PDB file of C-alpha atoms in Angstrom:
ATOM      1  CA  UNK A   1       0.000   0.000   0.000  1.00 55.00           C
ATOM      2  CA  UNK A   2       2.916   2.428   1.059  1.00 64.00           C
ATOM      3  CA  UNK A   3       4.386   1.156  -2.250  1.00 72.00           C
ATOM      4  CA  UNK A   4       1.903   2.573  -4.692  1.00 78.00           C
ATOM      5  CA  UNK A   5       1.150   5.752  -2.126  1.00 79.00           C
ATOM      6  CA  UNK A   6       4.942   6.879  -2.830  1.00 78.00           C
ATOM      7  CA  UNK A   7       4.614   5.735  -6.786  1.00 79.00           C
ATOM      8  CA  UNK A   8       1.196   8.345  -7.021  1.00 84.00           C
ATOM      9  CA  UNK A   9       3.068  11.154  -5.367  1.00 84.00           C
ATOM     10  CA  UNK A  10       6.438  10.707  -7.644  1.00 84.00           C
ATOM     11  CA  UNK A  11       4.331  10.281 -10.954  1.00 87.00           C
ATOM     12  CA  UNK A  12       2.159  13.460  -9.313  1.00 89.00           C
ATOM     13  CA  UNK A  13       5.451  15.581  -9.207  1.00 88.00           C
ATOM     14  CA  UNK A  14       6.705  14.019 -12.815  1.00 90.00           C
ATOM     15  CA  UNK A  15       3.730  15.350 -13.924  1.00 94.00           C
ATOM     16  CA  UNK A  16       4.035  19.370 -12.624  1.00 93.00           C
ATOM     17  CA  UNK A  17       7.918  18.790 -14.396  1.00 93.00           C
ATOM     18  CA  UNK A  18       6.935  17.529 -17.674  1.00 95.00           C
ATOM     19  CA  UNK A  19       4.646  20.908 -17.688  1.00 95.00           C
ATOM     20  CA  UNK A  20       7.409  22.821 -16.769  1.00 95.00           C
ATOM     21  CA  UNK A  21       9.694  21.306 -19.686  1.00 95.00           C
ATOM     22  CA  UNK A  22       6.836  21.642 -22.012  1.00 96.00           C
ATOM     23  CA  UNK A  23       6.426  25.516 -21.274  1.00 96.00           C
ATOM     24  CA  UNK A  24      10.382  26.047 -21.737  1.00 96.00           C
ATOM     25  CA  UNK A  25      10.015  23.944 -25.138  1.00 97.00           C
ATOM     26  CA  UNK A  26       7.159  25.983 -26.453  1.00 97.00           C
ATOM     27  CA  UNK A  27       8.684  29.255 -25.364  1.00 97.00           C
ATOM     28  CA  UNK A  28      11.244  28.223 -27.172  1.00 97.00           C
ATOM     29  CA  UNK A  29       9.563  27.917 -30.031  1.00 97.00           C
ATOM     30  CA  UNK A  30       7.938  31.612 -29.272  1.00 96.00           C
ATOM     31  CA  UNK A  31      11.121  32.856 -28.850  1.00 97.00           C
ATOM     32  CA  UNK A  32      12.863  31.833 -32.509  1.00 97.00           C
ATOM     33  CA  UNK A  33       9.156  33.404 -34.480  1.00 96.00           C
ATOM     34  CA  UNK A  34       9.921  36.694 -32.894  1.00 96.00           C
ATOM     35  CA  UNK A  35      13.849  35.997 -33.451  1.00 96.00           C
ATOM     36  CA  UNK A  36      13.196  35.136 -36.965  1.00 95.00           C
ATOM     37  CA  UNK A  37      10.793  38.133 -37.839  1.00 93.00           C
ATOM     38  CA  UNK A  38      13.119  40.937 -36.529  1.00 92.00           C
ATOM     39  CA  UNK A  39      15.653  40.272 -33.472  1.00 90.00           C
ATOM     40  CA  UNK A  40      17.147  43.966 -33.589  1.00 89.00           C
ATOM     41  CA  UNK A  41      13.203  45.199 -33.305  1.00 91.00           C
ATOM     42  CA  UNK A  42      12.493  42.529 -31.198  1.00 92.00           C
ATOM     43  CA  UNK A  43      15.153  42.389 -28.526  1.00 93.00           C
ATOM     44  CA  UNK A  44      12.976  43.855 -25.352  1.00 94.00           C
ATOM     45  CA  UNK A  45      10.006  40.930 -25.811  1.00 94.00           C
ATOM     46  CA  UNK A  46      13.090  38.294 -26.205  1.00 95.00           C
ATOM     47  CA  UNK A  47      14.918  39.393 -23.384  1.00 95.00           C
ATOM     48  CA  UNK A  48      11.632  38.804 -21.068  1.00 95.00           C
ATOM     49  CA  UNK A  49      11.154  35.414 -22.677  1.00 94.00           C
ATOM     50  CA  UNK A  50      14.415  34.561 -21.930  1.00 95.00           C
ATOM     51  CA  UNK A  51      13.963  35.555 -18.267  1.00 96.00           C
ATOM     52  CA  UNK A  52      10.180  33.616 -18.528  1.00 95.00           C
ATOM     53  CA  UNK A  53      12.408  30.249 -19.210  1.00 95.00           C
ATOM     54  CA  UNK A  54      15.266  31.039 -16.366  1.00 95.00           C
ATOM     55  CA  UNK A  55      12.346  31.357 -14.376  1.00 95.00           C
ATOM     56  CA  UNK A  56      10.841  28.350 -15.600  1.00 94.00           C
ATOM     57  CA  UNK A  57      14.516  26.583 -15.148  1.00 93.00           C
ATOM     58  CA  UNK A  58      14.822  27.235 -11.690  1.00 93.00           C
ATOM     59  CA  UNK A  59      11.009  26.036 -10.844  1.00 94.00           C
ATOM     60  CA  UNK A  60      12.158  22.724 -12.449  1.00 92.00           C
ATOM     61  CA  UNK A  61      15.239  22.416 -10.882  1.00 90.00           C
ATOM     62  CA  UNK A  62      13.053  23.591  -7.388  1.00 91.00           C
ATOM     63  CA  UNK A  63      10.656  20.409  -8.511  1.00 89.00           C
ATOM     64  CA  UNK A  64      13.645  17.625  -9.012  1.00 86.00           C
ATOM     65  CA  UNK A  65      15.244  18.582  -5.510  1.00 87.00           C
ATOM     66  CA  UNK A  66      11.948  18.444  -3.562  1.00 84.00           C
ATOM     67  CA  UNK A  67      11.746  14.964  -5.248  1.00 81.00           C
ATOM     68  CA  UNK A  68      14.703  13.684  -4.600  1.00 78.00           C
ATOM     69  CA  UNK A  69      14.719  14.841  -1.102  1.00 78.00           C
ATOM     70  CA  UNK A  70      10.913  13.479  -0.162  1.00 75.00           C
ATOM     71  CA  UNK A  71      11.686  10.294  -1.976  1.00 70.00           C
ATOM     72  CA  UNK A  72      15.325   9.095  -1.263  1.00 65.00           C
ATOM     73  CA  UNK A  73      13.830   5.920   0.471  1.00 61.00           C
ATOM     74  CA  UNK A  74      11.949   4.771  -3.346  1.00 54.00           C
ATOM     75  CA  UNK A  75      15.080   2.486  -3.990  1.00 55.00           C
ATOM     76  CA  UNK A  76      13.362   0.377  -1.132  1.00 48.00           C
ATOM     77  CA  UNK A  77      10.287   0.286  -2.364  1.00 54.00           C
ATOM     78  CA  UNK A  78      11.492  -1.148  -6.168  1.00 64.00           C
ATOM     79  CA  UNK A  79      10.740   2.684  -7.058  1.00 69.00           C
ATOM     80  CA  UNK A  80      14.306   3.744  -7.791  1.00 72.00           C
ATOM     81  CA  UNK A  81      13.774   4.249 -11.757  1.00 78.00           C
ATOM     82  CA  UNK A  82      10.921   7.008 -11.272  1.00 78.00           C
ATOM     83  CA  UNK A  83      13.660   8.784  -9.654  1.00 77.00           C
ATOM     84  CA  UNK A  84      16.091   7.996 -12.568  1.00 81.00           C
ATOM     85  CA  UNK A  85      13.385   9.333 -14.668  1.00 85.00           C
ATOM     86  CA  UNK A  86      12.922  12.835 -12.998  1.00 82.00           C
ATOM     87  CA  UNK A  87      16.811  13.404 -13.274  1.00 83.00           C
ATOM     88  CA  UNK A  88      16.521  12.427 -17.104  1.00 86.00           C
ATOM     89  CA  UNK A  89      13.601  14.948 -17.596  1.00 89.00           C
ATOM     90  CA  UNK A  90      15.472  17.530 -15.548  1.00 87.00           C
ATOM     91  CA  UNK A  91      18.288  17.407 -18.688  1.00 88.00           C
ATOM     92  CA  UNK A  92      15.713  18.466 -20.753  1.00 93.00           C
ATOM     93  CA  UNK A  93      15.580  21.814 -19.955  1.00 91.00           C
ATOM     94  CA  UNK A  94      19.163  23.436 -20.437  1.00 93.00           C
ATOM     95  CA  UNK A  95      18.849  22.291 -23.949  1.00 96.00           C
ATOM     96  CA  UNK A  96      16.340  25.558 -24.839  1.00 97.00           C
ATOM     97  CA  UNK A  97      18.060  28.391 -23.018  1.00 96.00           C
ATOM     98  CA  UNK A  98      21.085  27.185 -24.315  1.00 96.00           C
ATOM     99  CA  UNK A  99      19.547  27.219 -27.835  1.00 97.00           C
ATOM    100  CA  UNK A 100      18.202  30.653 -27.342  1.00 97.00           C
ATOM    101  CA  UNK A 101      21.686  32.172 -25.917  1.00 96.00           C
ATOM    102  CA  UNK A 102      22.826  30.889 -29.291  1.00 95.00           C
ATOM    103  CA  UNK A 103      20.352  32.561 -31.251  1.00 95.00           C
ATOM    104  CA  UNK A 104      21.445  36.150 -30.198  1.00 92.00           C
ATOM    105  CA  UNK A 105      24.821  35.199 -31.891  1.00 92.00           C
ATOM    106  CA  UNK A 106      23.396  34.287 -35.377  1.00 93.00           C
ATOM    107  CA  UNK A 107      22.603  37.270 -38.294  1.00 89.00           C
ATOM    108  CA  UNK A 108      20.910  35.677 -40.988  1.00 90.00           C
ATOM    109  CA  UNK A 109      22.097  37.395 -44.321  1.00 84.00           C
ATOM    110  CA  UNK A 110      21.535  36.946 -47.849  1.00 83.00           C
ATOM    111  CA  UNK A 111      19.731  34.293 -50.269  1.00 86.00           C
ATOM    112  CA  UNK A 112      19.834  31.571 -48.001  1.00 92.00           C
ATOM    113  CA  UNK A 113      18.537  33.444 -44.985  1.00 94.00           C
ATOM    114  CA  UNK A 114      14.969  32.498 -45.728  1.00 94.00           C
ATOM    115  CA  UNK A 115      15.238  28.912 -46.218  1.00 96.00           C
ATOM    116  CA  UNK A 116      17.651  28.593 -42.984  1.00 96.00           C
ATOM    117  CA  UNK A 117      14.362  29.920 -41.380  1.00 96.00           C
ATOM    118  CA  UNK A 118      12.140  27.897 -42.879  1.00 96.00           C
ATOM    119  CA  UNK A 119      14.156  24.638 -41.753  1.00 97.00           C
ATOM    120  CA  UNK A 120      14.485  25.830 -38.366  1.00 98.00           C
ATOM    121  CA  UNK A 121      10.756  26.272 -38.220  1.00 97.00           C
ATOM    122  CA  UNK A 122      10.490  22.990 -39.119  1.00 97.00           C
ATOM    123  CA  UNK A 123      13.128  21.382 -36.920  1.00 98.00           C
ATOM    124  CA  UNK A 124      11.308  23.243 -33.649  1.00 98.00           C
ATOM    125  CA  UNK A 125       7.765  22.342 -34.553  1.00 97.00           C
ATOM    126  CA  UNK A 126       8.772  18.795 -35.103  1.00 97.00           C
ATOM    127  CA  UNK A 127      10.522  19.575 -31.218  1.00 97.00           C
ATOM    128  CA  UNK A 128       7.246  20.744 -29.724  1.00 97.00           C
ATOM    129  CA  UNK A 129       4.882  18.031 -30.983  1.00 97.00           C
ATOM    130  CA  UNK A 130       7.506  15.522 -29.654  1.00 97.00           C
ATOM    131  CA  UNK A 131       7.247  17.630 -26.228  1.00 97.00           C
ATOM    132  CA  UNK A 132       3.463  17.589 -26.588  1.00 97.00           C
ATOM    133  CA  UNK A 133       3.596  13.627 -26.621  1.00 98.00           C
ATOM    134  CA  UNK A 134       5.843  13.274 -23.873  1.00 97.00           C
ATOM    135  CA  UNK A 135       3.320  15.416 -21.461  1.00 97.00           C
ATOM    136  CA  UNK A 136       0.865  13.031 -22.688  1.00 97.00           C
ATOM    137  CA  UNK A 137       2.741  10.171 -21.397  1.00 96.00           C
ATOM    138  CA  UNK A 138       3.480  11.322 -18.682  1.00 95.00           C
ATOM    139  CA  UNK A 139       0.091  11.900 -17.579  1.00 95.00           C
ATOM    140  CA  UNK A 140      -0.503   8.227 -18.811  1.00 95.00           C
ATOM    141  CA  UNK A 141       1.319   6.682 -16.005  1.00 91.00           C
ATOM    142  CA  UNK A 142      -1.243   7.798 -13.642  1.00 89.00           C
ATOM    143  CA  UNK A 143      -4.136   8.300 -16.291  1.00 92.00           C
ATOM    144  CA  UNK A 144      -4.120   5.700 -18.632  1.00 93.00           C
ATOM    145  CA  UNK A 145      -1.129   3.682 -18.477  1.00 90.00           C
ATOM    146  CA  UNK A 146      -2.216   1.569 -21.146  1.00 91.00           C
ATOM    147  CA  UNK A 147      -1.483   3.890 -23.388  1.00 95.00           C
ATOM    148  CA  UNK A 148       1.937   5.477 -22.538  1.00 94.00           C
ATOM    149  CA  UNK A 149       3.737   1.890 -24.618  1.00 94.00           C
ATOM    150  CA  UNK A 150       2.043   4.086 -27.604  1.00 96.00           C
ATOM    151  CA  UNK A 151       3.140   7.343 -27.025  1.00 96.00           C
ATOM    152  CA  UNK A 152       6.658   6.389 -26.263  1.00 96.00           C
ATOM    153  CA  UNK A 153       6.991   4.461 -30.150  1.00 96.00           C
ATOM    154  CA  UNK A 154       5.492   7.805 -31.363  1.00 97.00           C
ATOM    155  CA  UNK A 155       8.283  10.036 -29.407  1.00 97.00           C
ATOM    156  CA  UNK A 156      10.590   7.152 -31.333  1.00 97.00           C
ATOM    157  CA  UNK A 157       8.943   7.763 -34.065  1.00 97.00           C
ATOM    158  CA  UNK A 158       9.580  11.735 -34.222  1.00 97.00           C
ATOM    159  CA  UNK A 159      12.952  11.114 -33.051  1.00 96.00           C
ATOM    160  CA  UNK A 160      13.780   9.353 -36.620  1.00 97.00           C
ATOM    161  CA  UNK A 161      12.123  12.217 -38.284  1.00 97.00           C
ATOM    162  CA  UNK A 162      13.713  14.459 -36.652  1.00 98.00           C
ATOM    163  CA  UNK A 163      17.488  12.862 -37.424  1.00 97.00           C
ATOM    164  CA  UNK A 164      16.087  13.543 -40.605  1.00 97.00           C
ATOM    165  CA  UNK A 165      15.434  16.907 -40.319  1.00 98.00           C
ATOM    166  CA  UNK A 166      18.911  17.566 -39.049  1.00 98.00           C
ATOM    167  CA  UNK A 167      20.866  16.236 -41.653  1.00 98.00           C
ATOM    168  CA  UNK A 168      19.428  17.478 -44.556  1.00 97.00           C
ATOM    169  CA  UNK A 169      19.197  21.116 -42.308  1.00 97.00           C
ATOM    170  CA  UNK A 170      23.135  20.020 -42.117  1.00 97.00           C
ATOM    171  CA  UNK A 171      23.272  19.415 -45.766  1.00 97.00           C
ATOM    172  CA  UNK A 172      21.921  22.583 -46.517  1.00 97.00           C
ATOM    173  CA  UNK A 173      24.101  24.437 -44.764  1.00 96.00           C
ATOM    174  CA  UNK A 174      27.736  22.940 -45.905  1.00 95.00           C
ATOM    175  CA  UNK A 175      25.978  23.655 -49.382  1.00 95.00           C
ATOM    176  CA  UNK A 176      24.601  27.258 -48.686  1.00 94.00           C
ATOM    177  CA  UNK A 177      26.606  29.012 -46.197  1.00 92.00           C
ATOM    178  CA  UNK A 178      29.884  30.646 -46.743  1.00 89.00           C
ATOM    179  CA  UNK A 179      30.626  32.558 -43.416  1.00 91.00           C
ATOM    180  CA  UNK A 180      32.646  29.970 -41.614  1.00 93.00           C
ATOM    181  CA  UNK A 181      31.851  31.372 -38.328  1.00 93.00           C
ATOM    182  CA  UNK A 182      27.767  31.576 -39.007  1.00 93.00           C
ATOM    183  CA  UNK A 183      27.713  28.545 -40.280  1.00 95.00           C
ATOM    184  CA  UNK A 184      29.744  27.038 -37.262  1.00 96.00           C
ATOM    185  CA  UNK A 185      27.055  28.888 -35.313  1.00 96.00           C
ATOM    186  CA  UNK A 186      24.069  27.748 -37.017  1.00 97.00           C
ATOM    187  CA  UNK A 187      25.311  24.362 -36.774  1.00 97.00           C
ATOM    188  CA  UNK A 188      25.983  24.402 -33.305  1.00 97.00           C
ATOM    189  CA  UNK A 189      22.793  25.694 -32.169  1.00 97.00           C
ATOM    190  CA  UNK A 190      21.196  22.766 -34.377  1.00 97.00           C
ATOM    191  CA  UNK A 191      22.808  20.081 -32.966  1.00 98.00           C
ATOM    192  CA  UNK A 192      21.411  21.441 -29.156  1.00 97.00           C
ATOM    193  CA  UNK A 193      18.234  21.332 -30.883  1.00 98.00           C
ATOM    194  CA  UNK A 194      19.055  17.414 -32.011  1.00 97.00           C
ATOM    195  CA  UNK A 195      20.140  16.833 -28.791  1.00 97.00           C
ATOM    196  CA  UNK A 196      17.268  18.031 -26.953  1.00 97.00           C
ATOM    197  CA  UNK A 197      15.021  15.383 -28.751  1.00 97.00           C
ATOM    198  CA  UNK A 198      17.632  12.781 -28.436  1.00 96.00           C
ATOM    199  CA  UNK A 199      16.852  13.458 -24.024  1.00 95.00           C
ATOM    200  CA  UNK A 200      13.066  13.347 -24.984  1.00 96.00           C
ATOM    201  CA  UNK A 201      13.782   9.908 -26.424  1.00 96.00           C
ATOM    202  CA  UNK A 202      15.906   8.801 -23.765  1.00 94.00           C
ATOM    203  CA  UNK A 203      12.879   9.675 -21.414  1.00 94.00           C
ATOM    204  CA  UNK A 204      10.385   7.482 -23.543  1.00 94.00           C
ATOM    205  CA  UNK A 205      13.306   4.658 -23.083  1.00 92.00           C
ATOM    206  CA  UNK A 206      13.001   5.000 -19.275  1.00 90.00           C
ATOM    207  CA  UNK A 207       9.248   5.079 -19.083  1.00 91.00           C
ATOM    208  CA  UNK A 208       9.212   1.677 -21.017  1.00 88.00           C
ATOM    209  CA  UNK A 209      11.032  -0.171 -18.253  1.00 84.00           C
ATOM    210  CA  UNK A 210       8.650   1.459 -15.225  1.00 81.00           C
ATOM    211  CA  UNK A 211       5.669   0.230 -17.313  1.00 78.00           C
ATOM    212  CA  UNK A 212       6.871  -3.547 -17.104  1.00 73.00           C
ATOM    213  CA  UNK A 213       7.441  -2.951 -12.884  1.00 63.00           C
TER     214      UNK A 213
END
């Protein structure tokens, strides 16, 4: 009984995280439109969304210490991986702020400007419905655990797209971009972006093993 007490509170707190993660991810995604329209016009909204995700960093990191601190004793209880999980999702979120510190350090010149938009449009969207999934899940465990085996092949699923994605964004940009140091730039801030769903897959990994405990 104490068991599955201590297994509702840690999937209630997973829960309040996986909204904070989504809310960085989408701000994210708020954050590169209004980059992408004008950043020198811009830079007064993107500063606040910038402090909106530190903000939303710390309340995260707040979450995964109250966790680990209430539940150090889950090991006993054959609980030990929901607090693997939580430190998994807490990688998550350095990903976007890093992303957006890159940003600022990108001007986007010339004919290839446009289409180095477009395919970061496409790379973040692809980002956020993979984020949107994961909240699902996550509210599975507790809601509908039947269902989280699905949404964790979809997150796989996205993740292959999004490989995808990258490399021909990659492709384009050894073709397209002269500017060593922009395209060292660009490149760098796309591989966070690849890396950020690479920890949203490795969270769909560990929430196949708690759903066979």
């Amino acid at each position: 009984m104490k068991n599955r007490k201590i297994k509702e509170e840690i999937i209630s707190l997973l829960i309040d995280h996986v909204r904070i993660i989504y809310s960085i991810i989408s701000d994210m995604g708020v954050y590169y439109t209004t980059w992408a329209e004008d950043f020198e016009a811009n830079k007064k909204s993107l500063e606040k969304k910038k402090s909106k995700m530190q903000l939303s960093e710390e309340e995260g990191d707040e979450l995964k210490i109250r966790l680990i601190q209430n539940f150090s004793e889950a090991e006993a209880f054959n609980l030990g991986d929901y607090v693997a999980l939580v430190l998994k999702m807490d990688n998550v979120i350095n990903y976007p702020l890093e992303f957006v510190d890159m940003l600022t350090k990108i001007s986007l010149t010339g004919k290839s400007a446009k289409e180095i938009k477009k395919k970061y449009h496409k790379l973040i969207n692809q980002i956020m419905e993979m984020a949107g999934i994961l909240k699902t899940a996550i509210k599975n465990l507790r809601d509908n655990p039947d269902k989280v085996f699905d949404n964790t092949t979809t997150i796989h699923e996205l993740e292959s797209e999004i490989d995808r994605t990258y490399r021909k964004f990659l492709e384009f940009l050894y073709s397209n971009v002269e500017d060593i140091r922009i395209l060292l730039r660009i490149r760098d801030s796309i591989v966070l972006l690849e890396q950020l769903a690479d920890r949203i897959h490795d969270i769909a990994d560990v929430m196949r093993v708690l759903l066979y405990q």
